[in-house]
XYZ file of N, CA, C and O in Angstrom:
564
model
N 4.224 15.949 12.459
C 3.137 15.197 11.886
C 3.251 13.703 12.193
O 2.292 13.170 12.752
N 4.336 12.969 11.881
C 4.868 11.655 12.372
C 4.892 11.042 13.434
O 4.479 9.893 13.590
N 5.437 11.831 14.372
C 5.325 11.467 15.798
C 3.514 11.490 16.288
O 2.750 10.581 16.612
N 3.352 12.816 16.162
C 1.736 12.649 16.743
C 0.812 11.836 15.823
O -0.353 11.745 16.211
N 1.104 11.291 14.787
C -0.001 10.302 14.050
C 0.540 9.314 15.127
O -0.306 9.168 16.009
N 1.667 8.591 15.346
C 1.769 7.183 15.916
C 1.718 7.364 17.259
O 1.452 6.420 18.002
N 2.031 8.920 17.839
C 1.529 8.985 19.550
C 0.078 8.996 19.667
O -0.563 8.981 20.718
N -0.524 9.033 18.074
C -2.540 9.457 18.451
C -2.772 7.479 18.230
O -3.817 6.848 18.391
N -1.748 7.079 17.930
C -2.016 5.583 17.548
C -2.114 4.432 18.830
O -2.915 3.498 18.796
N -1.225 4.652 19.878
C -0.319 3.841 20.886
C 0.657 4.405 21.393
O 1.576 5.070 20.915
N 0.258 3.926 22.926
C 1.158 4.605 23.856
C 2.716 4.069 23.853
O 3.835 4.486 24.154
N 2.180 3.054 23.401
C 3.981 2.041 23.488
C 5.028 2.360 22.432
O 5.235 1.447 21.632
N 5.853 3.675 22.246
C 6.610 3.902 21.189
C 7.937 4.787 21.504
O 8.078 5.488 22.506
N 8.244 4.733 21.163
C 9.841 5.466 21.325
C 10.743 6.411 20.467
O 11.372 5.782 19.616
N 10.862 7.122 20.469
C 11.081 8.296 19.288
C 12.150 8.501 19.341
O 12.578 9.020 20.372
N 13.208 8.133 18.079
C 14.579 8.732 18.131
C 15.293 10.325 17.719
O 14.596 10.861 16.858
N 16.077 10.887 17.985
C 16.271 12.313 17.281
C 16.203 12.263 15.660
O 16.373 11.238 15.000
N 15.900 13.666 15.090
C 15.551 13.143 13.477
C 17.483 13.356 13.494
O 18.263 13.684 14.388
N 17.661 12.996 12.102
C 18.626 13.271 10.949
C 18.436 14.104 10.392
O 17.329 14.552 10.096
N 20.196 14.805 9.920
C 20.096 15.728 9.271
C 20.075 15.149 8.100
O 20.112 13.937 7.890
N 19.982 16.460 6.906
C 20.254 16.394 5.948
C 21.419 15.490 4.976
O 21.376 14.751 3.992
N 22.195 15.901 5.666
C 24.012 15.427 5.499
C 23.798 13.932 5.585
O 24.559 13.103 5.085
N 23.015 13.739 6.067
C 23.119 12.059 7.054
C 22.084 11.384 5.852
O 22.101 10.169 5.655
N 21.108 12.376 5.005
C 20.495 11.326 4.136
C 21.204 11.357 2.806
O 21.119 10.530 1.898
N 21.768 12.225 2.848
C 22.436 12.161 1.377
C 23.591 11.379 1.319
O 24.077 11.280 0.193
N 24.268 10.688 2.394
C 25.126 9.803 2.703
C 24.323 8.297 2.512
O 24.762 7.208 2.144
N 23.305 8.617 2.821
C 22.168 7.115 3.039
C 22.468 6.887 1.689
O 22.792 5.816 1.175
N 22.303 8.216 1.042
C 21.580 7.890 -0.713
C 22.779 7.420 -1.199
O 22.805 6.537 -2.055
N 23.722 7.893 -0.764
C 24.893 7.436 -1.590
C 25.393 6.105 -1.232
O 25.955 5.525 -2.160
N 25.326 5.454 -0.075
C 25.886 4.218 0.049
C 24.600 3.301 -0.529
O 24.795 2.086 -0.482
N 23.348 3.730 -1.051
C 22.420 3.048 -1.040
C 22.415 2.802 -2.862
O 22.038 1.768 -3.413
N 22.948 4.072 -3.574
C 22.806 4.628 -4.711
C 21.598 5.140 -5.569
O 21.421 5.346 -6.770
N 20.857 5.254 -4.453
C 19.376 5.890 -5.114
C 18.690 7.103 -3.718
O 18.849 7.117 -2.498
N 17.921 7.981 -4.665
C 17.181 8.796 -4.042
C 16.173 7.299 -2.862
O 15.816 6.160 -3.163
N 16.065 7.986 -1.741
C 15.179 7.951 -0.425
C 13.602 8.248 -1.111
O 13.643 9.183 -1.910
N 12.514 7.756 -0.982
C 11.506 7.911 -1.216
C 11.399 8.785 -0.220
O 11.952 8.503 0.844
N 10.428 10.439 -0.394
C 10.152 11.904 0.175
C 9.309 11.554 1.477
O 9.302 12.394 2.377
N 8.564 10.315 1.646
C 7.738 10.389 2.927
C 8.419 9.576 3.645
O 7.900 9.083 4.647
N 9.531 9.317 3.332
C 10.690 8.177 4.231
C 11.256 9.552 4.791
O 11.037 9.824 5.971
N 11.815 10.234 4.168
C 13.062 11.375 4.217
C 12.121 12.351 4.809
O 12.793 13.127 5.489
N 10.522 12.746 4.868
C 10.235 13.379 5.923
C 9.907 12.780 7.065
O 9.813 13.416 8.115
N 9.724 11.643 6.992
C 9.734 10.965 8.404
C 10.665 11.164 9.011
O 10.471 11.905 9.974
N 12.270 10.598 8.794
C 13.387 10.464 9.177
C 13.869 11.780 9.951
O 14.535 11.829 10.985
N 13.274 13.012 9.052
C 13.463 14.391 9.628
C 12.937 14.704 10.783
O 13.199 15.790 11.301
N 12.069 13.758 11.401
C 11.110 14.397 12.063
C 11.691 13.089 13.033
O 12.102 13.486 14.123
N 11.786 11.708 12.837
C 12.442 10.768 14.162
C 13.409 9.577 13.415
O 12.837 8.836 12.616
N 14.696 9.407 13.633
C 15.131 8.417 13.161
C 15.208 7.381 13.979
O 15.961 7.030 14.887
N 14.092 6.892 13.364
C 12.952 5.407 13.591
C 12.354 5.558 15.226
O 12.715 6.287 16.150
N 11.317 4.559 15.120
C 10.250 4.569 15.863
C 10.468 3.194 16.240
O 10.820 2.428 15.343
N 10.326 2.761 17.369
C 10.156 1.631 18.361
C 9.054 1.690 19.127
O 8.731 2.531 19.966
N 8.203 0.179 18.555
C 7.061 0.282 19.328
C 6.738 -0.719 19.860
O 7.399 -1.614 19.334
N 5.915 -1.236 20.826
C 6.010 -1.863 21.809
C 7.255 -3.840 21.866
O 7.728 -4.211 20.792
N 7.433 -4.413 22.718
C 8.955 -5.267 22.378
C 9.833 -4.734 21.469
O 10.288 -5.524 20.642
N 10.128 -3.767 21.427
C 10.996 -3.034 20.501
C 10.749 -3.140 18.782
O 11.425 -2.802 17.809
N 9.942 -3.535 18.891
C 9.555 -3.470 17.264
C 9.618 -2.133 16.640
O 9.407 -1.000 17.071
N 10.082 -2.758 15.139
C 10.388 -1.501 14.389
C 9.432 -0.889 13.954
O 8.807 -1.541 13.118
N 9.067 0.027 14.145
C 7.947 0.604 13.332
C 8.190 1.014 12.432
O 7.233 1.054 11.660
N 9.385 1.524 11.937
C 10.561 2.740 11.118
C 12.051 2.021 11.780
O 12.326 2.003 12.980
N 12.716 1.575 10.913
C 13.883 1.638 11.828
C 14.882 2.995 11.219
O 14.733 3.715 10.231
N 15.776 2.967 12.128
C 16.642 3.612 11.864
C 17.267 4.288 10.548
O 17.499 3.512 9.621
N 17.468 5.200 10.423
C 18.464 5.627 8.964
C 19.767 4.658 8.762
O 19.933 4.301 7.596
N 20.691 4.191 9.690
C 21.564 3.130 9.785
C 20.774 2.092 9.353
O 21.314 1.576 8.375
N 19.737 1.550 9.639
C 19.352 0.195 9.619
C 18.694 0.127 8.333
O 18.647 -0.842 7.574
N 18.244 1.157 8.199
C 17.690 1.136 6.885
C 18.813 0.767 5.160
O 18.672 0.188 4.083
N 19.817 1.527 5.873
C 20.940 1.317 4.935
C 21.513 -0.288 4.690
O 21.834 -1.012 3.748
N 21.419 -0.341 6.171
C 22.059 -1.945 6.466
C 21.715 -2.902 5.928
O 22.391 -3.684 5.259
N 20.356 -2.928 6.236
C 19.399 -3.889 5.705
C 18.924 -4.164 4.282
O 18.575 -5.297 3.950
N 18.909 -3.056 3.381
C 18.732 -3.037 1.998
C 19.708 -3.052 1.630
O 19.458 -2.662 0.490
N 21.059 -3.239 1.648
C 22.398 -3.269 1.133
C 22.734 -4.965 1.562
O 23.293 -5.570 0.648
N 22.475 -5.756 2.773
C 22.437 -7.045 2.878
C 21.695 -7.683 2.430
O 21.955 -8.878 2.291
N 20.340 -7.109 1.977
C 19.325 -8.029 0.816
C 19.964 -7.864 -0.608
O 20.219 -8.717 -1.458
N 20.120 -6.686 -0.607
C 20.577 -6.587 -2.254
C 22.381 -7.174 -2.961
O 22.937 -7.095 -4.056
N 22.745 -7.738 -1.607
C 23.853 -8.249 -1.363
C 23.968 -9.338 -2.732
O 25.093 -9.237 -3.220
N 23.424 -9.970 -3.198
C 23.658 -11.380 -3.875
C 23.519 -12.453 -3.035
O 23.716 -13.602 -3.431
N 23.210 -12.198 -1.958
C 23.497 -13.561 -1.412
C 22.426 -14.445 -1.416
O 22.530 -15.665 -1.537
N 21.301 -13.758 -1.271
C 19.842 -14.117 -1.784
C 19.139 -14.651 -2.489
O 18.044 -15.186 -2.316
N 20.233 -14.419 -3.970
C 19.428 -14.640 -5.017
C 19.140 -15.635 -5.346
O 18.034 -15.807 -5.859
N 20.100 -16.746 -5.161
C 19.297 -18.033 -5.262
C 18.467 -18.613 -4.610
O 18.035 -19.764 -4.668
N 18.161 -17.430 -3.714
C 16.121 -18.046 -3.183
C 15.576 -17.306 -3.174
O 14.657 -17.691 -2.451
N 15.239 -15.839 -3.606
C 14.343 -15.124 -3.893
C 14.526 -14.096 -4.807
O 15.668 -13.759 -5.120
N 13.302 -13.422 -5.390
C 13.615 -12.510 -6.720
C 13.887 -11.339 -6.189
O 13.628 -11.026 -5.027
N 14.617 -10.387 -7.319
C 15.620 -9.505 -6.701
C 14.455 -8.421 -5.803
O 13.273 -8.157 -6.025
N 15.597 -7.880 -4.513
C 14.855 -6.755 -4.097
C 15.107 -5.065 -4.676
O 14.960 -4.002 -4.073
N 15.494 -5.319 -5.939
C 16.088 -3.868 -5.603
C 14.954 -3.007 -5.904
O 14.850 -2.067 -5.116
N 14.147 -3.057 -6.745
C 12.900 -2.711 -6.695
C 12.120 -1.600 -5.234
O 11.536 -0.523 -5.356
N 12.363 -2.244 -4.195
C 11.930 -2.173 -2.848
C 13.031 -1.522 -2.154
O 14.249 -1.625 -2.297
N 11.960 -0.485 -0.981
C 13.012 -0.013 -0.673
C 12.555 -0.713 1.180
O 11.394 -0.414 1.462
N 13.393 -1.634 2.479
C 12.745 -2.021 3.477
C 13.133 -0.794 4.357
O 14.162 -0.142 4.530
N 11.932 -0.767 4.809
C 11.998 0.419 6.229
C 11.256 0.141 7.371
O 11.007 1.133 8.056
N 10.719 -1.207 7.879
C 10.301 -1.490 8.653
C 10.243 -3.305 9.570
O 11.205 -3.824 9.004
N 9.896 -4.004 10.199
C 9.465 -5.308 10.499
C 8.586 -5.452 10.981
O 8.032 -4.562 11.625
N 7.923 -7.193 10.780
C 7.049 -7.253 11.398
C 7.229 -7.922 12.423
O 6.193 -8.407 12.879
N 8.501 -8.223 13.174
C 9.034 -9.115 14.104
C 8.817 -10.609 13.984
O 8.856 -11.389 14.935
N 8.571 -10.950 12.648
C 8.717 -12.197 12.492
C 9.452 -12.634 11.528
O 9.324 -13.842 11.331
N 10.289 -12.008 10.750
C 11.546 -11.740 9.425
C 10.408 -11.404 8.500
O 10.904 -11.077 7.422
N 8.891 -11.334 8.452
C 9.230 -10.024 7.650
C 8.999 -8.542 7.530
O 8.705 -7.873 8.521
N 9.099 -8.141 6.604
C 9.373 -6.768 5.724
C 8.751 -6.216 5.306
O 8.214 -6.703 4.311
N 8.377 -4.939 5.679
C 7.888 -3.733 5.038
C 8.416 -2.859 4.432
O 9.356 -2.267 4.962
N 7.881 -2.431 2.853
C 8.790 -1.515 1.897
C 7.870 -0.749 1.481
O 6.665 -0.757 1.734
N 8.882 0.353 0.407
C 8.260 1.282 -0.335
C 8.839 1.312 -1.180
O 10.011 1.615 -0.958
N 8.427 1.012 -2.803
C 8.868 1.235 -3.809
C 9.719 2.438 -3.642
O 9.616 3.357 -2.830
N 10.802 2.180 -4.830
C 12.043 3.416 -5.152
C 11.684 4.094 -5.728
O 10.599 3.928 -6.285
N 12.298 5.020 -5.858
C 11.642 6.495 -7.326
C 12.452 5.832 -8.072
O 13.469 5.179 -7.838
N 11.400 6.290 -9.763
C 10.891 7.394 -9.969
C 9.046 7.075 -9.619
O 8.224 7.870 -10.074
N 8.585 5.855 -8.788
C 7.718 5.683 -8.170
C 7.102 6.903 -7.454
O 7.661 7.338 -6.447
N 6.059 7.431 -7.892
C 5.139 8.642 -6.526
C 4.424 8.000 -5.853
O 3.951 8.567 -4.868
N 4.137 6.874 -6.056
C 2.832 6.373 -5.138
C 3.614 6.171 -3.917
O 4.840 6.211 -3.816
N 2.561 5.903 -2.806
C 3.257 5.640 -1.271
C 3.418 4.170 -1.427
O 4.436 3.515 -1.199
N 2.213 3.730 -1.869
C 2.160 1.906 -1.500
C 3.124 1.506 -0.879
O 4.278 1.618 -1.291
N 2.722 0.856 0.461
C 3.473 0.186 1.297
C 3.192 -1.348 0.955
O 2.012 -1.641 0.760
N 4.247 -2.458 0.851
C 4.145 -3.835 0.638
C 4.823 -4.388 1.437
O 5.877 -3.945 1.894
N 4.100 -5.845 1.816
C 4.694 -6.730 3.258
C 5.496 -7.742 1.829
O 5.149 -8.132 0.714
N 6.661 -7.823 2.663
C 7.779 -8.982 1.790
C 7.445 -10.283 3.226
O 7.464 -10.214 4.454
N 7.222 -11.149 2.428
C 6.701 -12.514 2.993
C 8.524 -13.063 3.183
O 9.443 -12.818 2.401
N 8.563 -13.601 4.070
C 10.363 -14.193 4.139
C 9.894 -15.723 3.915
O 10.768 -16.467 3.471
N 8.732 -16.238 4.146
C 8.595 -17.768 3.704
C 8.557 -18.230 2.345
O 9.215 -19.107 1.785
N 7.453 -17.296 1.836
C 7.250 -17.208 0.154
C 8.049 -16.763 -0.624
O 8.315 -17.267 -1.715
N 8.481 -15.866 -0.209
C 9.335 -14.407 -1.284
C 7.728 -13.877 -1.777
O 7.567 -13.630 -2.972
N 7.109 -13.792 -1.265
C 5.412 -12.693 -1.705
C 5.839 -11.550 -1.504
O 6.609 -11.379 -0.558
N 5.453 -10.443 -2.343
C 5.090 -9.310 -1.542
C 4.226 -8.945 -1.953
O 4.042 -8.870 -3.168
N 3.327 -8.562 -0.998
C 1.554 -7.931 -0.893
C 1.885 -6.730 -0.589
O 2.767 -6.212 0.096
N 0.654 -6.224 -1.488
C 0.140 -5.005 -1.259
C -0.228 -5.105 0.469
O -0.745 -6.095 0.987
N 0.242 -3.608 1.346
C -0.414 -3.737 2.439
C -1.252 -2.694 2.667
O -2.260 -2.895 3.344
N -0.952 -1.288 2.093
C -1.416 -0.211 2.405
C -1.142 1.034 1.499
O -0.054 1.120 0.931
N -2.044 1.947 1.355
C -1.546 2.820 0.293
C -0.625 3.682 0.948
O 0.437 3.611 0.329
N -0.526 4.512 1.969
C 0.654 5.124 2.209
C 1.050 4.472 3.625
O 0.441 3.564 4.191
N 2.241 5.157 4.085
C 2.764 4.905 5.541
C 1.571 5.161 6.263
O 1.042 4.155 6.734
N 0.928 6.405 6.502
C -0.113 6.773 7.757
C -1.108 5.738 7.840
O -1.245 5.217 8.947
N -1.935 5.275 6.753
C -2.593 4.144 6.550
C -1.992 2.767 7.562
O -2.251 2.266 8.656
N -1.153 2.578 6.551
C 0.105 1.744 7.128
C 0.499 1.186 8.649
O 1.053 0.165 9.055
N 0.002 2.226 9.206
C 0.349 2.474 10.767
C -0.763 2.694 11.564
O -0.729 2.385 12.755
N -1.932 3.282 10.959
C -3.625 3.020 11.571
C -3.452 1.474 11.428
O -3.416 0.763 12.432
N -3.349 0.982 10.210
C -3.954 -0.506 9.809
C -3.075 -1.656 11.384
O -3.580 -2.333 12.280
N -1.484 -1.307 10.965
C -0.784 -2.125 11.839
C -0.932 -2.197 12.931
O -0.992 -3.296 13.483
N -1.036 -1.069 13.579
C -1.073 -1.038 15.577
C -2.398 -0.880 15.611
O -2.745 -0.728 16.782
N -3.240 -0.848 14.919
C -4.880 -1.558 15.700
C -5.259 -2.643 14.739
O -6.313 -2.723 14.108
N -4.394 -3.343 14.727
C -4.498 -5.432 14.428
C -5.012 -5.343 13.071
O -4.789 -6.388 12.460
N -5.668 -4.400 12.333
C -6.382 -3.887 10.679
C -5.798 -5.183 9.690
O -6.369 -6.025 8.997
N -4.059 -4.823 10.066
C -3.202 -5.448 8.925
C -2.519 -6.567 9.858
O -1.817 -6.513 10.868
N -3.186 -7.893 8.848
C -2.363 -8.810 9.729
C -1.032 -9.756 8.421
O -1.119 -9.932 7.206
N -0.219 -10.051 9.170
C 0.987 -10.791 8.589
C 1.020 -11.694 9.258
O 1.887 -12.552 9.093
């Protein structure tokens, strides 16, 4: 489903092998929270998407870990309000950030984290949205 929404989107993308199982429940644990379900079926299906200059569309299950464990680091906090709230799974190649609320959240809502402001906007109600809006210019940052 994943791959062919963003191959029906743009030719410029790059598809990594999915992850297993084993590999998200390791995520969850160095992360200490459940994976939001349309992250964890994405991931099943490609761990992360690169689309055109290598932009993230999805990054990685690694990067994903990386990256929300160095925001939620402390090191931050004395310039922006906490992220733990948010979960980042994407860029916009300009520092910033695309998230999805944590459970016990159901909604998809995707939000752009502003790195100038500390904003985060509403961008889109789910990922698929998300990814019509982004790669045909819809959603701008």
């Amino acid at each position: 489903m994943w791959r062919e929404l963003v191959a029906e989107l743009t030719d410029d993308h790059d598809f990594a092998d999915p992850v297993g199982i084993r590999e998200v429940e390791e995520a969850e644990r160095a992360l200490g929270h459940p994976l939001p379900e349309v992250l964890v079926s994405l991931l099943r299906e490609t761990n992360g998407i690169k689309g055109a200059y290598g932009l993230g569309l999805v990054w990685s299950l690694k990067e994903i870990v990386e990256e929300n464990l160095h925001f939620r680091s402390g090191f931050f906090d004395w310039m922006y309000m906490p992220f733990h709230p948010l979960l980042f799974f994407a860029d916009a190649g300009n520092g910033d950030r695309f998230a999805l609320r944590l459970p016990p959240v159901t909604r998809e809502n995707v939000f752009c984290w502003d790195h100038e402001d500390d904003s985060r906007t509403w961008a889109a109600p789910d990922v698929a949205t998300f990814w019509r809006w982004w790669l045909t210019g819809r959603l701008k940052v």
